Short mmCIF file of C-alpha atoms and ligand atoms in Angstrom, two decimals:
data_model
loop_
_atom_site.label_atom_id
_atom_site.label_comp_id
_atom_site.label_asym_id
_atom_site.label_seq_id
_atom_site.Cartn_x
_atom_site.Cartn_y
_atom_site.Cartn_z
CA MET A 30 21.55 8.70 -18.58
CA GLU A 31 20.79 5.60 -16.70
CA ASN A 32 21.07 7.23 -13.41
CA SER A 33 19.54 10.74 -13.78
CA TYR A 34 17.72 11.87 -11.28
CA THR A 35 15.86 15.31 -11.13
CA ASP A 36 14.80 17.01 -7.79
CA THR A 37 10.91 17.29 -6.96
CA GLN A 38 8.79 19.77 -6.31
CA LEU A 39 5.15 20.68 -4.65
CA PHE A 40 2.48 20.75 -6.50
CA ILE A 41 0.11 22.78 -5.68
CA ASN A 42 -2.88 24.58 -7.29
CA GLY A 43 -1.76 23.07 -10.83
CA GLN A 44 1.62 24.77 -10.10
CA TRP A 45 5.17 22.37 -9.61
CA LYS A 46 6.93 25.10 -7.09
CA ASP A 47 9.49 25.14 -4.15
CA ALA A 48 8.23 25.47 -0.68
CA GLN A 49 7.80 28.72 0.20
CA ALA A 50 10.65 28.68 3.12
CA LYS A 51 13.03 26.95 0.25
CA GLU A 52 13.56 23.92 2.25
CA THR A 53 14.32 20.60 0.90
CA ILE A 54 15.27 16.76 1.66
CA ASP A 55 17.56 14.80 0.71
CA VAL A 56 17.14 11.93 -1.59
CA ILE A 57 19.29 8.74 -1.19
CA ASN A 58 19.44 5.95 -3.58
CA PRO A 59 19.34 2.63 -1.12
CA ALA A 60 21.62 0.47 -3.66
CA THR A 61 24.50 3.48 -3.08
CA GLU A 62 23.91 4.83 -0.54
CA ILE A 63 24.34 8.37 -2.76
CA VAL A 64 22.47 11.65 -2.37
CA ILE A 65 20.81 11.78 -6.03
CA GLY A 66 18.75 14.64 -5.53
CA LYS A 67 16.42 16.69 -3.04
CA MET A 68 12.61 17.41 -2.86
CA ALA A 69 10.78 20.45 -1.46
CA HIS A 70 10.14 20.46 2.13
CA ALA A 71 6.69 21.92 2.54
CA ARG A 72 5.55 23.65 6.30
CA LYS A 73 2.70 25.20 7.07
CA ALA A 74 2.28 28.40 4.57
CA ASP A 75 2.18 25.73 2.05
CA LEU A 76 0.05 23.26 3.23
CA ASP A 77 -2.23 26.72 4.01
CA GLU A 78 -1.78 27.08 -0.04
CA ALA A 79 -2.92 23.68 -0.93
CA LEU A 80 -5.91 23.17 1.41
CA SER A 81 -7.28 26.60 -0.13
CA ALA A 82 -6.54 24.88 -3.37
CA ALA A 83 -8.47 21.88 -2.38
CA ASP A 84 -11.49 23.41 -1.08
CA LYS A 85 -12.28 25.42 -3.81
CA ALA A 86 -11.46 23.09 -6.26
CA PHE A 87 -13.61 20.50 -4.83
CA ILE A 88 -16.73 23.31 -5.59
CA LYS A 89 -16.01 22.61 -9.33
CA TRP A 90 -14.63 19.04 -9.52
CA LYS A 91 -17.56 17.56 -7.80
CA ASN A 92 -20.01 19.21 -10.15
CA ILE A 93 -18.18 17.89 -13.51
CA ASN A 94 -20.27 14.70 -14.73
CA SER A 95 -18.76 11.50 -14.39
CA PHE A 96 -18.23 10.83 -17.87
CA GLU A 97 -15.91 13.64 -17.98
CA ARG A 98 -14.09 12.52 -14.87
CA TYR A 99 -13.74 8.98 -16.36
CA LYS A 100 -11.99 10.66 -19.40
CA VAL A 101 -9.38 12.48 -17.45
CA LEU A 102 -8.61 9.54 -15.66
CA ARG A 103 -8.95 7.45 -18.66
CA LYS A 104 -6.16 9.54 -20.62
CA ALA A 105 -4.25 9.75 -16.94
CA ALA A 106 -3.74 5.69 -17.61
CA ASN A 107 -3.11 6.06 -20.68
CA LEU A 108 0.23 8.31 -19.70
CA LEU A 109 1.25 6.10 -17.42
CA ARG A 110 1.45 3.52 -19.76
CA GLU A 111 3.22 5.66 -22.32
CA ARG A 112 5.82 6.89 -19.78
CA SER A 113 6.18 3.48 -17.78
CA SER A 114 9.93 2.45 -18.58
CA GLU A 115 11.07 5.91 -17.46
CA ILE A 116 8.80 5.83 -14.12
CA ALA A 117 9.78 2.53 -13.84
CA ARG A 118 13.56 3.71 -13.87
CA ILE A 119 13.05 6.53 -11.60
CA MET A 120 11.51 4.50 -8.90
CA THR A 121 13.98 1.37 -9.10
CA ILE A 122 16.54 4.46 -8.30
CA GLU A 123 15.11 5.58 -5.55
CA HIS A 124 13.13 2.66 -4.00
CA GLY A 125 15.73 -0.32 -5.08
CA LYS A 126 13.49 -2.74 -5.94
CA PRO A 127 14.20 -4.76 -9.47
CA ILE A 128 13.02 -2.34 -12.59
CA GLY A 129 10.56 -5.07 -13.82
CA GLU A 130 9.10 -5.11 -10.37
CA SER A 131 8.80 -1.34 -10.80
CA LEU A 132 7.27 -1.83 -14.28
CA ALA A 133 4.87 -4.07 -13.10
CA GLU A 134 3.74 -1.35 -10.38
CA VAL A 135 3.78 1.07 -13.17
CA ASN A 136 1.44 -1.19 -15.24
CA LEU A 137 -1.02 -1.89 -12.31
CA SER A 138 -1.33 1.86 -11.22
CA ALA A 139 -2.47 2.77 -14.84
CA ASP A 140 -4.80 -0.10 -14.27
CA ILE A 141 -6.29 1.09 -10.74
CA THR A 142 -6.22 4.41 -12.48
CA ASP A 143 -9.05 2.71 -15.41
CA TRP A 144 -10.39 0.95 -13.15
CA LEU A 145 -11.63 3.70 -10.83
CA GLY A 146 -12.29 5.96 -13.56
CA GLU A 147 -14.86 3.22 -15.19
CA GLU A 148 -16.12 2.99 -11.51
CA SER A 149 -17.25 6.22 -11.02
CA ARG A 150 -20.14 5.80 -14.33
CA ARG A 151 -21.65 2.92 -12.01
CA ALA A 152 -21.92 4.87 -8.84
CA TYR A 153 -25.54 4.54 -8.40
CA GLY A 154 -27.34 5.74 -6.38
CA ARG A 155 -31.40 3.90 -5.80
CA LEU A 156 -34.68 4.60 -5.67
CA VAL A 157 -36.67 3.31 -2.95
CA PRO A 158 -40.41 2.69 -2.94
CA SER A 159 -42.31 4.98 -0.53
CA ARG A 160 -45.43 4.05 1.38
CA SER A 161 -46.99 7.10 -0.20
CA SER A 162 -48.30 7.02 -3.73
CA ASP A 163 -47.15 11.22 -4.20
CA ILE A 164 -43.92 10.54 -2.55
CA TYR A 165 -40.80 9.24 -3.93
CA GLN A 166 -37.13 8.45 -2.01
CA MET A 167 -34.18 8.57 -3.89
CA VAL A 168 -30.58 7.69 -2.44
CA VAL A 169 -27.77 9.51 -4.31
CA LYS A 170 -23.83 9.08 -3.78
CA GLU A 171 -22.24 12.41 -3.44
CA PRO A 172 -18.27 13.19 -3.21
CA VAL A 173 -17.19 13.22 0.88
CA GLY A 174 -15.22 16.27 0.22
CA PRO A 175 -11.31 17.29 0.43
CA VAL A 176 -9.20 14.04 1.48
CA ALA A 177 -5.71 13.77 3.09
CA GLY A 178 -3.97 11.04 1.78
CA PHE A 179 -0.81 9.84 3.62
CA SER A 180 1.03 7.03 1.12
CA PRO A 181 4.25 5.16 2.37
CA TRP A 182 7.52 4.30 0.51
CA ASN A 183 7.43 0.84 -0.23
CA PHE A 184 5.08 1.39 -3.92
CA PRO A 185 5.64 4.49 -4.21
CA ILE A 186 3.27 4.92 -6.81
CA ASN A 187 0.81 2.05 -6.18
CA GLN A 188 -0.26 3.09 -2.66
CA ALA A 189 -0.48 6.65 -3.72
CA VAL A 190 -2.67 5.87 -7.28
CA ARG A 191 -5.13 4.38 -5.01
CA LYS A 192 -6.02 7.44 -2.86
CA ILE A 193 -5.76 9.75 -5.98
CA GLY A 194 -7.78 7.47 -8.34
CA GLY A 195 -10.53 7.12 -5.56
CA ALA A 196 -10.51 10.42 -4.42
CA VAL A 197 -10.17 12.21 -8.40
CA ALA A 198 -12.75 9.63 -9.89
CA ALA A 199 -15.66 10.47 -7.00
CA GLY A 200 -15.37 14.01 -7.45
CA CYS A 201 -13.39 15.24 -4.81
CA SER A 202 -10.01 17.07 -4.42
CA ILE A 203 -7.03 15.40 -2.75
CA ILE A 204 -3.74 16.87 -0.52
CA ILE A 205 -1.51 14.07 -0.82
CA LYS A 206 1.75 13.70 1.46
CA GLY A 207 3.81 11.47 -0.52
CA PRO A 208 6.41 9.60 0.71
CA GLU A 209 9.62 11.25 1.55
CA GLU A 210 11.77 8.34 0.54
CA THR A 211 10.60 7.89 -2.65
CA PRO A 212 9.15 11.22 -4.10
CA ALA A 213 9.94 11.21 -7.31
CA SER A 214 7.98 8.57 -9.17
CA CYS A 215 4.90 9.71 -6.93
CA ALA A 216 5.25 13.33 -8.72
CA GLU A 217 5.22 11.32 -11.85
CA LEU A 218 2.15 9.97 -11.27
CA VAL A 219 0.97 13.27 -10.38
CA LYS A 220 2.25 14.79 -13.47
CA ALA A 221 0.13 11.94 -15.62
CA TYR A 222 -3.32 12.77 -13.51
CA ALA A 223 -2.29 16.73 -14.21
CA ASP A 224 -1.31 16.24 -18.40
CA ALA A 225 -4.09 14.25 -18.68
CA GLY A 226 -6.50 17.79 -17.71
CA VAL A 227 -7.48 17.37 -13.97
CA PRO A 228 -8.18 20.88 -12.90
CA GLU A 229 -6.03 23.15 -10.73
CA GLY A 230 -6.38 22.09 -6.80
CA VAL A 231 -7.91 18.83 -7.66
CA ILE A 232 -4.60 17.16 -6.74
CA ASN A 233 -1.75 18.79 -4.54
CA LEU A 234 1.13 16.83 -3.62
CA VAL A 235 3.17 17.76 -0.62
CA TYR A 236 6.47 16.38 1.64
CA GLY A 237 7.66 17.17 4.96
CA ILE A 238 7.70 15.93 8.51
CA PRO A 239 4.86 13.30 8.23
CA SER A 240 3.82 14.34 11.49
CA GLU A 241 3.94 17.87 10.92
CA ILE A 242 1.74 17.41 8.11
CA SER A 243 -1.23 14.77 9.63
CA GLU A 244 -1.54 16.71 12.82
CA TYR A 245 -2.21 20.38 10.51
CA LEU A 246 -4.16 18.82 7.79
CA ILE A 247 -6.30 16.04 9.72
CA PRO A 248 -7.83 18.50 12.15
CA HIS A 249 -8.29 21.17 9.30
CA PRO A 250 -11.80 22.36 8.66
CA VAL A 251 -11.36 22.27 4.80
CA ILE A 252 -10.37 18.02 5.15
CA ARG A 253 -13.58 15.51 5.50
CA LYS A 254 -11.79 11.95 4.81
CA ILE A 255 -8.61 10.49 6.25
CA SER A 256 -6.94 7.70 4.02
CA PHE A 257 -3.42 6.29 5.65
CA THR A 258 -1.34 3.33 4.31
CA GLY A 259 1.35 2.45 6.78
CA SER A 260 2.28 0.87 10.30
CA THR A 261 -0.59 0.18 12.61
CA SER A 262 1.18 2.44 15.52
CA VAL A 263 0.80 5.38 13.66
CA GLY A 264 -2.37 4.31 12.06
CA LYS A 265 -3.49 4.23 15.46
CA LEU A 266 -2.34 7.48 16.19
CA LEU A 267 -4.07 9.37 12.89
CA ALA A 268 -7.41 7.39 13.10
CA SER A 269 -8.05 8.53 17.00
CA MET A 270 -6.98 12.34 15.96
CA ALA A 271 -9.71 11.92 13.04
CA GLY A 272 -12.13 10.16 15.29
CA LEU A 273 -11.56 13.13 17.39
CA HIS A 274 -12.71 15.83 14.61
CA MET A 275 -15.51 13.33 13.20
CA LYS A 276 -13.41 12.64 9.92
CA LEU A 277 -13.84 9.54 7.78
CA VAL A 278 -10.99 7.25 7.80
CA THR A 279 -9.63 4.76 5.73
CA MET A 280 -6.95 2.82 6.99
CA GLU A 281 -4.51 -0.18 5.26
CA LEU A 282 -2.04 -0.93 8.06
CA GLY A 283 0.24 -3.65 8.71
CA GLY A 284 0.27 -7.52 8.44
CA HIS A 285 2.02 -10.54 9.73
CA ALA A 286 0.14 -13.02 7.17
CA PRO A 287 0.55 -16.53 8.20
CA ALA A 288 1.45 -19.22 5.68
CA ILE A 289 0.34 -22.70 5.87
CA ILE A 290 0.98 -26.04 3.90
CA PHE A 291 -1.11 -28.45 4.74
CA GLY A 292 0.10 -32.15 4.53
CA ASP A 293 -1.33 -32.89 1.50
CA ALA A 294 -0.33 -29.84 -0.59
CA ASN A 295 1.98 -30.24 -3.35
CA VAL A 296 4.95 -29.39 -0.99
CA ASP A 297 7.12 -28.74 -4.34
CA ASN A 298 4.66 -26.24 -5.68
CA ALA A 299 4.07 -24.50 -2.62
CA VAL A 300 7.76 -23.95 -1.57
CA GLN A 301 8.70 -22.37 -5.48
CA LEU A 302 5.55 -19.95 -5.48
CA ILE A 303 5.98 -19.18 -1.58
CA ALA A 304 9.47 -18.43 -1.11
CA ASN A 305 9.69 -16.14 -4.46
CA ASN A 306 6.79 -14.39 -3.29
CA LYS A 307 8.55 -13.60 0.05
CA PHE A 308 11.22 -11.78 -1.41
CA ARG A 309 8.91 -10.00 -3.90
CA ASN A 310 10.22 -6.10 -2.98
CA ALA A 311 12.66 -7.39 -0.53
CA GLY A 312 9.78 -8.35 2.02
CA GLN A 313 8.27 -4.99 2.40
CA VAL A 314 5.14 -5.75 1.43
CA CYS A 315 2.38 -5.59 4.10
CA VAL A 316 0.50 -8.54 2.56
CA SER A 317 3.84 -10.42 2.44
CA PRO A 318 3.71 -14.32 3.69
CA THR A 319 5.89 -14.16 6.98
CA ARG A 320 4.89 -16.69 9.40
CA PHE A 321 5.44 -20.22 7.68
CA LEU A 322 3.54 -22.70 9.31
CA VAL A 323 3.96 -26.13 7.78
CA HIS A 324 2.73 -29.34 8.90
CA GLU A 325 4.95 -31.96 10.03
CA SER A 326 5.19 -34.20 6.97
CA LEU A 327 6.22 -31.72 4.88
CA TYR A 328 8.07 -29.72 7.40
CA GLU A 329 11.99 -30.68 6.01
CA LYS A 330 10.82 -30.72 2.50
CA PHE A 331 9.74 -27.56 2.64
CA VAL A 332 12.74 -25.76 4.70
CA ASP A 333 15.16 -27.57 2.14
CA GLY A 334 13.23 -26.36 -0.58
CA PHE A 335 12.75 -22.58 1.26
CA ILE A 336 16.75 -22.24 1.55
CA LYS A 337 17.35 -23.02 -2.02
CA VAL A 338 14.66 -20.51 -3.77
CA SER A 339 16.49 -18.18 -1.11
CA GLU A 340 20.35 -18.67 -2.18
CA SER A 341 19.26 -18.38 -5.82
CA GLN A 342 17.76 -15.00 -5.49
CA VAL A 343 20.10 -12.66 -7.20
CA VAL A 344 20.41 -9.46 -4.96
CA GLY A 345 21.74 -6.10 -6.14
CA ASN A 346 20.81 -3.07 -7.98
CA GLY A 347 17.17 -3.36 -8.87
CA LEU A 348 18.84 -1.36 -12.40
CA ASP A 349 20.49 -4.51 -13.34
CA PRO A 350 17.62 -6.66 -15.06
CA LYS A 351 19.28 -10.26 -13.65
CA THR A 352 18.85 -9.14 -9.97
CA THR A 353 15.49 -10.34 -8.53
CA MET A 354 15.95 -8.38 -4.89
CA GLY A 355 17.05 -4.60 -4.41
CA PRO A 356 18.69 -3.11 -1.12
CA LEU A 357 15.98 -2.45 1.48
CA ALA A 358 14.61 1.09 0.75
CA HIS A 359 15.75 2.81 3.70
CA ASP A 360 18.75 2.52 6.73
CA ARG A 361 15.60 2.01 9.02
CA ARG A 362 14.50 -1.28 7.70
CA LEU A 363 18.69 -2.41 7.90
CA ASP A 364 18.48 -1.70 11.58
CA ALA A 365 14.98 -3.36 11.91
CA MET A 366 16.41 -6.39 10.00
CA GLU A 367 19.38 -6.42 12.14
CA MET A 368 17.55 -6.08 15.50
CA PHE A 369 14.95 -8.90 14.60
CA VAL A 370 17.30 -11.54 13.50
CA SER A 371 19.72 -11.09 17.17
CA ASP A 372 16.61 -11.09 19.11
CA ALA A 373 15.58 -14.20 17.17
CA ILE A 374 18.88 -16.26 17.76
CA GLY A 375 19.26 -14.83 21.36
CA LYS A 376 15.96 -16.67 22.05
CA GLY A 377 17.02 -19.85 20.32
CA ALA A 378 16.44 -19.75 16.71
CA LYS A 379 18.64 -21.10 13.82
CA ILE A 380 19.72 -19.24 10.96
CA LYS A 381 19.69 -21.81 7.85
CA THR A 382 20.49 -19.49 5.72
CA GLY A 383 21.63 -15.69 4.94
CA GLY A 384 21.04 -13.56 8.57
CA LYS A 385 23.35 -10.79 7.69
CA ARG A 386 23.57 -7.52 5.72
CA LYS A 387 25.07 -8.55 2.16
CA GLY A 388 28.32 -5.61 1.75
CA ASN A 389 29.43 -2.90 3.39
CA LYS A 390 27.69 -0.18 0.62
CA GLY A 391 23.97 0.10 0.07
CA TYR A 392 20.82 -1.42 2.05
CA PHE A 393 21.02 -5.02 1.49
CA PHE A 394 20.05 -7.76 3.41
CA GLU A 395 20.59 -11.69 2.37
CA PRO A 396 17.14 -13.22 2.01
CA THR A 397 17.21 -14.99 5.17
CA VAL A 398 15.40 -18.96 6.36
CA LEU A 399 15.00 -19.64 10.34
CA THR A 400 13.77 -22.59 12.28
CA ASP A 401 13.20 -23.07 15.82
CA VAL A 402 12.00 -19.29 16.00
CA PRO A 403 9.98 -18.93 19.56
CA THR A 404 6.57 -17.51 19.07
CA ASN A 405 7.91 -14.58 21.41
CA ALA A 406 10.53 -13.52 19.09
CA ARG A 407 9.89 -10.06 18.38
CA MET A 408 9.57 -11.40 14.26
CA MET A 409 6.75 -13.66 15.44
CA ASN A 410 4.91 -10.42 16.78
CA GLU A 411 6.09 -7.49 15.04
CA GLU A 412 5.80 -6.94 11.12
CA PRO A 413 9.59 -7.78 10.18
CA PHE A 414 8.52 -5.73 6.83
CA GLY A 415 12.22 -7.40 5.40
CA PRO A 416 13.52 -10.37 3.70
CA LEU A 417 13.26 -12.77 6.80
CA ALA A 418 11.59 -16.50 6.91
CA PRO A 419 10.81 -18.00 10.12
CA ILE A 420 9.13 -21.59 9.62
CA THR A 421 7.57 -23.30 11.60
CA PRO A 422 6.04 -27.18 11.91
CA PHE A 423 2.79 -28.00 12.99
CA GLN A 424 0.45 -30.94 13.98
CA SER A 425 -3.05 -30.17 13.72
CA PHE A 426 -5.36 -27.90 11.80
CA ASP A 427 -6.60 -26.77 15.03
CA GLU A 428 -3.15 -26.05 16.10
CA VAL A 429 -2.73 -23.98 13.30
CA VAL A 430 -5.98 -22.08 12.98
CA LYS A 431 -4.73 -21.10 16.61
CA GLU A 432 -1.75 -20.23 15.84
CA ALA A 433 -2.46 -18.17 12.51
CA ASN A 434 -5.04 -16.32 14.36
CA ARG A 435 -2.74 -15.41 17.50
CA LEU A 436 -2.00 -12.16 16.43
CA PRO A 437 -3.82 -8.78 16.78
CA TYR A 438 -3.10 -7.94 12.54
CA GLY A 439 -5.37 -9.59 10.09
CA LEU A 440 -4.47 -8.52 6.67
CA ALA A 441 -3.54 -11.54 4.18
CA ALA A 442 -3.35 -15.01 5.03
CA PHE A 443 -2.10 -17.94 2.65
CA ALA A 444 -2.99 -21.79 2.86
CA PHE A 445 -1.65 -24.59 0.46
CA THR A 446 -3.66 -28.06 0.15
CA ASN A 447 -5.12 -30.31 -2.27
CA SER A 448 -8.35 -30.76 -0.85
CA SER A 449 -11.34 -28.34 -1.05
CA LYS A 450 -13.24 -29.39 2.19
CA THR A 451 -9.65 -28.04 4.14
CA ALA A 452 -9.45 -24.88 1.77
CA GLU A 453 -13.27 -23.97 2.60
CA LYS A 454 -12.59 -24.50 6.09
CA ILE A 455 -9.49 -22.71 6.67
CA SER A 456 -10.80 -19.78 4.44
CA SER A 457 -13.78 -19.57 7.00
CA SER A 458 -11.25 -20.17 9.99
CA ILE A 459 -9.23 -17.05 9.14
CA GLU A 460 -9.33 -13.95 10.80
CA SER A 461 -7.93 -11.84 7.72
CA GLY A 462 -9.11 -9.46 4.92
CA ILE A 463 -7.39 -11.30 2.56
CA VAL A 464 -7.04 -15.38 1.98
CA SER A 465 -5.23 -16.83 -1.27
CA VAL A 466 -5.66 -20.63 -1.35
CA ASN A 467 -2.93 -22.01 -3.35
CA GLN A 468 -1.33 -19.40 -5.21
CA PRO A 469 0.72 -16.65 -4.04
CA TRP A 470 -1.74 -13.81 -4.48
CA MET A 471 -1.08 -10.44 -5.77
CA PRO A 472 -3.38 -7.22 -5.45
CA VAL A 473 -6.03 -7.40 -8.36
CA VAL A 474 -7.84 -4.15 -9.12
CA GLU A 475 -11.42 -5.49 -9.57
CA VAL A 476 -11.99 -6.74 -5.52
CA PRO A 477 -11.31 -5.24 -2.09
CA PHE A 478 -8.36 -4.97 -0.89
CA GLY A 479 -7.94 -4.21 3.16
CA GLY A 480 -8.06 -5.59 6.57
CA ILE A 481 -9.21 -6.60 10.11
CA LYS A 482 -8.40 -5.87 13.63
CA ASP A 483 -5.34 -4.00 13.81
CA SER A 484 -4.24 -4.02 10.12
CA GLY A 485 -7.10 -1.29 9.77
CA TYR A 486 -10.19 -0.57 8.35
CA GLY A 487 -12.18 0.35 5.12
CA ARG A 488 -11.10 -0.79 1.69
CA GLU A 489 -9.14 0.11 -1.40
CA LEU A 490 -9.36 -1.08 -5.19
CA GLY A 491 -12.58 -2.85 -6.21
CA THR A 492 -16.00 -1.09 -6.10
CA GLU A 493 -15.16 -0.44 -2.65
CA GLY A 494 -12.37 1.33 -3.77
CA LEU A 495 -14.66 4.21 -4.95
CA GLU A 496 -17.31 4.21 -2.40
CA ALA A 497 -14.56 4.91 0.26
CA TYR A 498 -14.89 8.63 -1.11
CA MET A 499 -18.80 8.60 -1.39
CA LEU A 500 -21.29 9.29 1.00
CA SER A 501 -25.65 8.29 0.35
CA LYS A 502 -28.02 11.11 0.88
CA PHE A 503 -31.43 10.87 1.10
CA ILE A 504 -33.56 12.92 -0.82
CA THR A 505 -37.48 12.56 -0.88
CA GLN A 506 -40.05 14.63 -2.32
CA LYS A 507 -43.82 14.70 -2.18
CA SER A 508 -45.33 16.07 -5.72
CA SER A 509 -47.10 18.64 -4.04
CA ILE A 510 -48.09 20.36 -0.98
P1 LIG B 629 6.88 4.18 10.35
O1 LIG B 629 5.69 4.18 11.30
O2 LIG B 629 7.30 5.89 10.86
O3 LIG B 629 6.24 5.02 8.54
C1 LIG B 629 5.42 4.40 8.03
C2 LIG B 629 4.66 5.50 6.85
O4 LIG B 629 3.23 6.61 7.84
C3 LIG B 629 5.56 5.94 6.14
O5 LIG B 629 5.34 6.39 5.04
C4 LIG B 629 5.45 7.33 7.22
O6 LIG B 629 5.81 8.69 6.25
C5 LIG B 629 4.29 7.24 7.61
N1 LIG B 629 4.01 8.06 8.79
C6 LIG B 629 4.88 7.86 10.15
N2 LIG B 629 4.22 8.50 10.64
C7 LIG B 629 3.71 10.12 10.41
C8 LIG B 629 2.60 10.62 11.13
N3 LIG B 629 2.74 10.84 12.46
N4 LIG B 629 1.32 10.80 10.22
C9 LIG B 629 1.81 10.86 9.14
N5 LIG B 629 2.35 9.74 8.14
C10 LIG B 629 3.30 9.15 9.04
O7 LIG B 629 8.02 3.77 9.51
P2 LIG B 629 8.93 3.11 8.59
O8 LIG B 629 10.12 3.35 9.17
O9 LIG B 629 8.36 4.61 7.56
O10 LIG B 629 8.04 2.06 7.98
C11 LIG B 629 8.13 1.15 9.37
C12 LIG B 629 6.71 0.23 9.31
O11 LIG B 629 6.21 0.81 8.50
C13 LIG B 629 6.88 -1.11 8.20
O12 LIG B 629 7.36 -1.87 9.55
C14 LIG B 629 5.73 -1.25 8.37
O13 LIG B 629 5.02 -2.16 9.03
C15 LIG B 629 5.16 0.01 8.22
N6 LIG B 629 4.36 -0.11 6.72
C16 LIG B 629 3.13 -0.49 6.24
C17 LIG B 629 2.89 -0.31 4.90
C18 LIG B 629 2.20 -0.61 4.73
O14 LIG B 629 1.89 -1.10 3.11
N7 LIG B 629 1.02 -1.28 5.22
C19 LIG B 629 3.63 0.44 4.05
C20 LIG B 629 5.22 1.10 4.69
C21 LIG B 629 5.18 0.87 6.05
#
């Protein structure tokens, strides 16, 4: 029972179904490398069916009043909570993350669903005073239209729910390309929405070859908005395609968060908070702290503390409640970790702990701490997306700001200081969509999430998370002619 896993079908026009060509893709448990199931592989014929369903459903759904939409989202949120242990179990089997993290993700996704449903009741327009007494001017919010969403494997539900929840709450329909590495938990999310009463065609779920699906959906005239979460390189490709076809875009892309420890910080507390945060989801988090920049006066203590936290991680199968860090989600990440580490060593870096694959079954990689990593090492420039922690000393405020802002990324940044003046100064100096001071920040539904520069544009969550799926329409009327 603990390891049971069912195959995943496509969800099109309110029906769970195999792909028309009956093609499938294998799903692998990253902790065991065993094929545990299959998912249906959509091709153009399936996408055409989803496009036609989304097109028809949009006309009806956009005219359902927001109170009715809110009730459906609220029910979906409650179903997610009721089913949370089973969905978390499925997520851990196909993704690898510790069961507690899976459970927290399902509950956060329920909260996101609630929030977006509630926000749909507050999608206010405005009355604008006119220059004539017999003319009134009104700005109303309208759903943008059918959406194509592309969501990744690192948070199988938490990424998809921002797109599905935002679109559905706003009155849009959506075709979501779920994560091929972790299809079944994402399908459980869609099931909760369907069981809550989302009408047929409003949500359509497909899997397949990502480029084949995006190249077909993005230019398609039915689709009016693109929302993508994933790497910067793919995001730039999709954004340029969307631009060519004049489609609205939200891009949640990669990050390379600096974590700055100033000389006046409590180093023991800071290292506990930030090092444990590093290993959440095995570091496969776009807002993961990545470049640790520590004032020289605390450097040695911080490195020692980080090594202790790293060595205390229990790396293993996420189903074991003692596990604090699971395997990487797929073999590409394992190859990437080996590449990043050997590249850094070749350029003079020192491994303080970890640095290699753990065991020879499952995609486990040791929590790794490195020092003396030069700025031309690949891990200091590309998103490592794994359990690697390069730690570098700094001397002055200006020097650390320069390093923090050196990269084209700008998603999240962390700082630790006991001076409110430094906190204020660093928050305004950092080029980043999110700045977190004295805490290992975790996404919360009430505030916007997103980056600047190469980390993308547009926001999810917060009031912006609904706005992203709506457009303003201006209506003006003269009382008579
Ligand atoms: P990848 O770049 O091939 O894929 C990243 C995501 O984009 C996946 O979900 C994939 O299905 C999707 N994708 C890839 N090509 C696509 C296309 N042409 N059209 C539509 N979707 C496409 O890399 P990967 O090996 O899966 O992950 C590695 C990198 O991706 C990581 O290093 C990280 O930088 C990034 N990533 C970021 C996030 C995030 O939360 N921002 C999530 C997952 C992966």
